């Protein structure tokens, strides 16, 4: 199943920006929650890290065009930055890298698959991007091997559950409300693609 047109239209860009602004606010709120969850130890905070990738997943599921995942992640991280992110300009850099890695997964499937498997792979891609940034920034390389394994497992599992499975569920719910009809009429094929 393909998209109706490959290029982004103004409505696509504006819809992506609206999605990103909503998630920029969520990201801003998620930061303090992430810090609270850290106190439980065992990298429990990494289980919720996947929320920072969901803008790219949801925008792609709803708009279904090349470039949307990257645009959404950059716009969401920009929104978080503008609202006073506790991590400063770093969130924008992370947003670019995470969005790029998510976009590469969608491109690998030629922007024709919109199912849980592909969206979960994009969450894995965004996770890889975040880990590259973490290693570059020097956040995690000192972890003991067993601790690193726990850290990685928690981040990957959280990303797949939040930015993969949950993003698809959210897209299905939005499709059922009819709100997506404004920019992309849903067909039976669209619903079937989400159920694969």
PDB file of C-alpha atoms in Angstrom:
ATOM      1  CA  UNK A   1       0.000   0.000   0.000  1.00  0.00           C
ATOM      2  CA  UNK A   2       1.502   3.325  -0.969  1.00  0.00           C
ATOM      3  CA  UNK A   3       0.733   6.921  -0.285  1.00  0.00           C
ATOM      4  CA  UNK A   4      -1.363   9.060  -2.587  1.00  0.00           C
ATOM      5  CA  UNK A   5       1.504  11.423  -3.334  1.00  0.00           C
ATOM      6  CA  UNK A   6       5.128  11.327  -2.329  1.00  0.00           C
ATOM      7  CA  UNK A   7       5.733  15.024  -1.738  1.00  0.00           C
ATOM      8  CA  UNK A   8       4.749  16.788   1.438  1.00  0.00           C
ATOM      9  CA  UNK A   9       1.923  19.263   1.059  1.00  0.00           C
ATOM     10  CA  UNK A  10       1.399  22.246   3.334  1.00  0.00           C
ATOM     11  CA  UNK A  11      -1.391  20.353   5.140  1.00  0.00           C
ATOM     12  CA  UNK A  12       1.010  17.441   5.767  1.00  0.00           C
ATOM     13  CA  UNK A  13       3.673  19.742   7.188  1.00  0.00           C
ATOM     14  CA  UNK A  14       1.211  21.632   9.377  1.00  0.00           C
ATOM     15  CA  UNK A  15      -0.322  18.403  10.685  1.00  0.00           C
ATOM     16  CA  UNK A  16       3.149  17.054  11.433  1.00  0.00           C
ATOM     17  CA  UNK A  17       4.033  20.267  13.273  1.00  0.00           C
ATOM     18  CA  UNK A  18       0.815  20.085  15.332  1.00  0.00           C
ATOM     19  CA  UNK A  19       1.596  16.471  16.283  1.00  0.00           C
ATOM     20  CA  UNK A  20       5.141  17.534  17.128  1.00  0.00           C
ATOM     21  CA  UNK A  21       4.017  20.479  19.256  1.00  0.00           C
ATOM     22  CA  UNK A  22       1.723  18.205  21.265  1.00  0.00           C
ATOM     23  CA  UNK A  23       4.592  15.791  21.806  1.00  0.00           C
ATOM     24  CA  UNK A  24       6.986  18.662  22.535  1.00  0.00           C
ATOM     25  CA  UNK A  25       4.748  19.489  25.515  1.00  0.00           C
ATOM     26  CA  UNK A  26       4.596  15.806  26.493  1.00  0.00           C
ATOM     27  CA  UNK A  27       8.395  15.563  26.199  1.00  0.00           C
ATOM     28  CA  UNK A  28       8.769  18.574  28.490  1.00  0.00           C
ATOM     29  CA  UNK A  29       6.548  16.897  31.106  1.00  0.00           C
ATOM     30  CA  UNK A  30       8.241  13.535  30.527  1.00  0.00           C
ATOM     31  CA  UNK A  31      11.668  14.879  31.561  1.00  0.00           C
ATOM     32  CA  UNK A  32      10.804  15.291  35.265  1.00  0.00           C
ATOM     33  CA  UNK A  33       8.911  11.958  35.215  1.00  0.00           C
ATOM     34  CA  UNK A  34      12.018  10.308  33.772  1.00  0.00           C
ATOM     35  CA  UNK A  35      14.072  11.697  36.685  1.00  0.00           C
ATOM     36  CA  UNK A  36      11.506  10.453  39.238  1.00  0.00           C
ATOM     37  CA  UNK A  37      11.539   6.933  37.770  1.00  0.00           C
ATOM     38  CA  UNK A  38      15.358   6.832  38.059  1.00  0.00           C
ATOM     39  CA  UNK A  39      15.101   6.465  41.836  1.00  0.00           C
ATOM     40  CA  UNK A  40      13.704   2.942  41.407  1.00  0.00           C
ATOM     41  CA  UNK A  41      17.045   1.806  39.976  1.00  0.00           C
ATOM     42  CA  UNK A  42      17.672  -1.116  37.635  1.00  0.00           C
ATOM     43  CA  UNK A  43      17.362   1.343  34.743  1.00  0.00           C
ATOM     44  CA  UNK A  44      13.595   1.604  35.165  1.00  0.00           C
ATOM     45  CA  UNK A  45      13.897   5.070  33.593  1.00  0.00           C
ATOM     46  CA  UNK A  46      14.995   3.415  30.341  1.00  0.00           C
ATOM     47  CA  UNK A  47      11.650   1.602  30.131  1.00  0.00           C
ATOM     48  CA  UNK A  48       9.949   4.973  29.556  1.00  0.00           C
ATOM     49  CA  UNK A  49      12.698   6.465  27.344  1.00  0.00           C
ATOM     50  CA  UNK A  50      10.797   5.397  24.217  1.00  0.00           C
ATOM     51  CA  UNK A  51       8.327   8.247  24.657  1.00  0.00           C
ATOM     52  CA  UNK A  52      10.976  10.555  23.153  1.00  0.00           C
ATOM     53  CA  UNK A  53      10.661   8.683  19.835  1.00  0.00           C
ATOM     54  CA  UNK A  54       6.877   8.554  19.515  1.00  0.00           C
ATOM     55  CA  UNK A  55       6.417  11.781  17.548  1.00  0.00           C
ATOM     56  CA  UNK A  56       8.222  10.276  14.564  1.00  0.00           C
ATOM     57  CA  UNK A  57       6.243   7.029  14.744  1.00  0.00           C
ATOM     58  CA  UNK A  58       2.826   8.628  15.096  1.00  0.00           C
ATOM     59  CA  UNK A  59       3.439  11.289  12.440  1.00  0.00           C
ATOM     60  CA  UNK A  60       4.560   8.597  10.001  1.00  0.00           C
ATOM     61  CA  UNK A  61       1.513   6.430  10.731  1.00  0.00           C
ATOM     62  CA  UNK A  62      -0.865   9.319  10.201  1.00  0.00           C
ATOM     63  CA  UNK A  63       0.737  11.198   7.285  1.00  0.00           C
ATOM     64  CA  UNK A  64       2.495   8.253   5.576  1.00  0.00           C
ATOM     65  CA  UNK A  65       4.975  10.237   3.523  1.00  0.00           C
ATOM     66  CA  UNK A  66       8.770  10.451   3.275  1.00  0.00           C
ATOM     67  CA  UNK A  67      10.423  12.920   5.623  1.00  0.00           C
ATOM     68  CA  UNK A  68       7.564  13.123   8.100  1.00  0.00           C
ATOM     69  CA  UNK A  69       9.251  11.069  10.838  1.00  0.00           C
ATOM     70  CA  UNK A  70      12.387  13.222  10.760  1.00  0.00           C
ATOM     71  CA  UNK A  71      10.395  16.454  10.602  1.00  0.00           C
ATOM     72  CA  UNK A  72       8.184  15.416  13.510  1.00  0.00           C
ATOM     73  CA  UNK A  73      11.098  14.435  15.755  1.00  0.00           C
ATOM     74  CA  UNK A  74      12.990  17.654  15.007  1.00  0.00           C
ATOM     75  CA  UNK A  75       9.883  19.774  15.580  1.00  0.00           C
ATOM     76  CA  UNK A  76       9.015  17.956  18.837  1.00  0.00           C
ATOM     77  CA  UNK A  77      12.531  18.317  20.214  1.00  0.00           C
ATOM     78  CA  UNK A  78      12.519  21.981  19.146  1.00  0.00           C
ATOM     79  CA  UNK A  79       9.259  22.474  21.025  1.00  0.00           C
ATOM     80  CA  UNK A  80      10.742  20.851  24.105  1.00  0.00           C
ATOM     81  CA  UNK A  81      13.807  23.106  23.788  1.00  0.00           C
ATOM     82  CA  UNK A  82      11.708  26.272  23.433  1.00  0.00           C
ATOM     83  CA  UNK A  83       9.696  25.332  26.544  1.00  0.00           C
ATOM     84  CA  UNK A  84      12.885  25.164  28.577  1.00  0.00           C
ATOM     85  CA  UNK A  85      14.119  21.594  28.456  1.00  0.00           C
ATOM     86  CA  UNK A  86      16.314  20.611  31.361  1.00  0.00           C
ATOM     87  CA  UNK A  87      18.838  19.270  28.837  1.00  0.00           C
ATOM     88  CA  UNK A  88      19.114  22.465  26.781  1.00  0.00           C
ATOM     89  CA  UNK A  89      20.206  22.431  23.141  1.00  0.00           C
ATOM     90  CA  UNK A  90      21.171  18.786  23.481  1.00  0.00           C
ATOM     91  CA  UNK A  91      17.508  17.748  23.011  1.00  0.00           C
ATOM     92  CA  UNK A  92      17.506  19.215  19.510  1.00  0.00           C
ATOM     93  CA  UNK A  93      20.620  17.256  18.547  1.00  0.00           C
ATOM     94  CA  UNK A  94      19.108  14.077  19.965  1.00  0.00           C
ATOM     95  CA  UNK A  95      15.872  14.811  18.073  1.00  0.00           C
ATOM     96  CA  UNK A  96      17.700  15.129  14.762  1.00  0.00           C
ATOM     97  CA  UNK A  97      19.670  11.898  15.235  1.00  0.00           C
ATOM     98  CA  UNK A  98      16.705   9.884  16.571  1.00  0.00           C
ATOM     99  CA  UNK A  99      14.420  11.175  13.819  1.00  0.00           C
ATOM    100  CA  UNK A 100      17.001  10.378  11.152  1.00  0.00           C
ATOM    101  CA  UNK A 101      17.444   6.788  12.344  1.00  0.00           C
ATOM    102  CA  UNK A 102      13.650   6.284  12.524  1.00  0.00           C
ATOM    103  CA  UNK A 103      13.274   7.766   9.031  1.00  0.00           C
ATOM    104  CA  UNK A 104      15.925   5.403   7.660  1.00  0.00           C
ATOM    105  CA  UNK A 105      13.855   2.406   8.760  1.00  0.00           C
ATOM    106  CA  UNK A 106      10.742   3.722   6.994  1.00  0.00           C
ATOM    107  CA  UNK A 107      12.844   4.458   3.896  1.00  0.00           C
ATOM    108  CA  UNK A 108      14.218   0.888   3.960  1.00  0.00           C
ATOM    109  CA  UNK A 109      10.628  -0.314   3.519  1.00  0.00           C
ATOM    110  CA  UNK A 110      10.092   2.315   0.778  1.00  0.00           C
ATOM    111  CA  UNK A 111       7.424   4.060   2.894  1.00  0.00           C
ATOM    112  CA  UNK A 112       4.933   1.303   2.057  1.00  0.00           C
ATOM    113  CA  UNK A 113       4.538  -0.484   5.389  1.00  0.00           C
ATOM    114  CA  UNK A 114       2.558   0.934   8.316  1.00  0.00           C
ATOM    115  CA  UNK A 115       2.334  -2.053  10.635  1.00  0.00           C
ATOM    116  CA  UNK A 116       3.528  -2.760  14.180  1.00  0.00           C
ATOM    117  CA  UNK A 117       6.645  -4.562  12.939  1.00  0.00           C
ATOM    118  CA  UNK A 118       7.973  -1.649  10.876  1.00  0.00           C
ATOM    119  CA  UNK A 119       7.021   0.994  13.426  1.00  0.00           C
ATOM    120  CA  UNK A 120       8.702  -1.080  16.146  1.00  0.00           C
ATOM    121  CA  UNK A 121      11.814  -1.321  13.960  1.00  0.00           C
ATOM    122  CA  UNK A 122      11.772   2.465  13.622  1.00  0.00           C
ATOM    123  CA  UNK A 123      11.669   2.677  17.429  1.00  0.00           C
ATOM    124  CA  UNK A 124      14.724   0.394  17.477  1.00  0.00           C
ATOM    125  CA  UNK A 125      16.369   2.689  14.923  1.00  0.00           C
ATOM    126  CA  UNK A 126      15.637   5.764  17.040  1.00  0.00           C
ATOM    127  CA  UNK A 127      17.012   3.902  20.058  1.00  0.00           C
ATOM    128  CA  UNK A 128      20.246   3.183  18.198  1.00  0.00           C
ATOM    129  CA  UNK A 129      20.469   6.896  17.365  1.00  0.00           C
ATOM    130  CA  UNK A 130      19.955   7.824  21.011  1.00  0.00           C
ATOM    131  CA  UNK A 131      22.631   5.341  22.099  1.00  0.00           C
ATOM    132  CA  UNK A 132      25.131   6.764  19.607  1.00  0.00           C
ATOM    133  CA  UNK A 133      24.497  10.169  21.154  1.00  0.00           C
ATOM    134  CA  UNK A 134      24.790   8.751  24.679  1.00  0.00           C
ATOM    135  CA  UNK A 135      28.164   7.184  23.865  1.00  0.00           C
ATOM    136  CA  UNK A 136      29.328  10.383  22.164  1.00  0.00           C
ATOM    137  CA  UNK A 137      28.292  12.459  25.175  1.00  0.00           C
ATOM    138  CA  UNK A 138      30.010   9.988  27.509  1.00  0.00           C
ATOM    139  CA  UNK A 139      26.881   9.055  29.464  1.00  0.00           C
ATOM    140  CA  UNK A 140      27.044   5.285  29.522  1.00  0.00           C
ATOM    141  CA  UNK A 141      30.380   3.809  28.467  1.00  0.00           C
ATOM    142  CA  UNK A 142      31.535   3.350  32.077  1.00  0.00           C
ATOM    143  CA  UNK A 143      28.734   0.908  32.922  1.00  0.00           C
ATOM    144  CA  UNK A 144      29.770  -2.626  33.872  1.00  0.00           C
ATOM    145  CA  UNK A 145      28.856  -5.212  31.205  1.00  0.00           C
ATOM    146  CA  UNK A 146      25.908  -6.656  33.187  1.00  0.00           C
ATOM    147  CA  UNK A 147      24.656  -3.128  33.901  1.00  0.00           C
ATOM    148  CA  UNK A 148      25.062  -2.095  30.249  1.00  0.00           C
ATOM    149  CA  UNK A 149      23.073  -5.167  29.169  1.00  0.00           C
ATOM    150  CA  UNK A 150      20.254  -4.245  31.564  1.00  0.00           C
ATOM    151  CA  UNK A 151      20.371  -0.617  30.386  1.00  0.00           C
ATOM    152  CA  UNK A 152      20.188  -1.587  26.696  1.00  0.00           C
ATOM    153  CA  UNK A 153      17.461  -4.181  27.222  1.00  0.00           C
ATOM    154  CA  UNK A 154      15.297  -1.704  29.132  1.00  0.00           C
ATOM    155  CA  UNK A 155      15.723   1.052  26.531  1.00  0.00           C
ATOM    156  CA  UNK A 156      14.978  -1.215  23.561  1.00  0.00           C
ATOM    157  CA  UNK A 157      11.962  -2.847  25.239  1.00  0.00           C
ATOM    158  CA  UNK A 158      10.566   0.530  26.321  1.00  0.00           C
ATOM    159  CA  UNK A 159      11.052   1.972  22.834  1.00  0.00           C
ATOM    160  CA  UNK A 160       9.263  -0.914  21.123  1.00  0.00           C
ATOM    161  CA  UNK A 161       6.369  -0.814  23.605  1.00  0.00           C
ATOM    162  CA  UNK A 162       5.888   2.967  23.568  1.00  0.00           C
ATOM    163  CA  UNK A 163       6.992   4.114  20.103  1.00  0.00           C
ATOM    164  CA  UNK A 164       6.012   0.898  18.378  1.00  0.00           C
ATOM    165  CA  UNK A 165       3.001  -0.858  19.893  1.00  0.00           C
ATOM    166  CA  UNK A 166       1.491   2.154  21.675  1.00  0.00           C
ATOM    167  CA  UNK A 167       2.001   4.445  18.653  1.00  0.00           C
ATOM    168  CA  UNK A 168       0.119   1.989  16.410  1.00  0.00           C
ATOM    169  CA  UNK A 169      -2.688   1.715  18.991  1.00  0.00           C
ATOM    170  CA  UNK A 170      -2.912   5.505  19.176  1.00  0.00           C
ATOM    171  CA  UNK A 171      -2.988   5.759  15.371  1.00  0.00           C
ATOM    172  CA  UNK A 172      -5.802   3.182  15.232  1.00  0.00           C
ATOM    173  CA  UNK A 173      -7.783   5.137  17.808  1.00  0.00           C
ATOM    174  CA  UNK A 174      -7.322   8.376  15.846  1.00  0.00           C
ATOM    175  CA  UNK A 175      -8.302   6.647  12.593  1.00  0.00           C
ATOM    176  CA  UNK A 176     -11.533   5.417  14.214  1.00  0.00           C
ATOM    177  CA  UNK A 177     -12.482   8.940  15.342  1.00  0.00           C
ATOM    178  CA  UNK A 178     -12.278  10.141  11.757  1.00  0.00           C
ATOM    179  CA  UNK A 179      -9.924  12.988  12.619  1.00  0.00           C
ATOM    180  CA  UNK A 180      -7.406  11.774  10.031  1.00  0.00           C
ATOM    181  CA  UNK A 181     -10.005  12.230   7.281  1.00  0.00           C
ATOM    182  CA  UNK A 182      -9.005  15.892   7.223  1.00  0.00           C
ATOM    183  CA  UNK A 183      -5.729  15.130   5.470  1.00  0.00           C
ATOM    184  CA  UNK A 184      -5.849  11.469   4.466  1.00  0.00           C
ATOM    185  CA  UNK A 185      -9.031   9.503   3.945  1.00  0.00           C
ATOM    186  CA  UNK A 186      -8.731   6.117   5.651  1.00  0.00           C
ATOM    187  CA  UNK A 187      -9.552   3.000   3.702  1.00  0.00           C
ATOM    188  CA  UNK A 188     -10.012  -0.627   4.677  1.00  0.00           C
ATOM    189  CA  UNK A 189      -6.429  -1.194   3.501  1.00  0.00           C
ATOM    190  CA  UNK A 190      -5.242   1.404   6.047  1.00  0.00           C
ATOM    191  CA  UNK A 191      -6.903  -0.467   8.914  1.00  0.00           C
ATOM    192  CA  UNK A 192      -5.607  -3.804   7.620  1.00  0.00           C
ATOM    193  CA  UNK A 193      -2.056  -2.394   7.449  1.00  0.00           C
ATOM    194  CA  UNK A 194      -2.230  -1.390  11.101  1.00  0.00           C
ATOM    195  CA  UNK A 195      -3.439  -4.870  12.072  1.00  0.00           C
ATOM    196  CA  UNK A 196      -0.520  -6.768  10.505  1.00  0.00           C
TER     197      UNK A 196
END
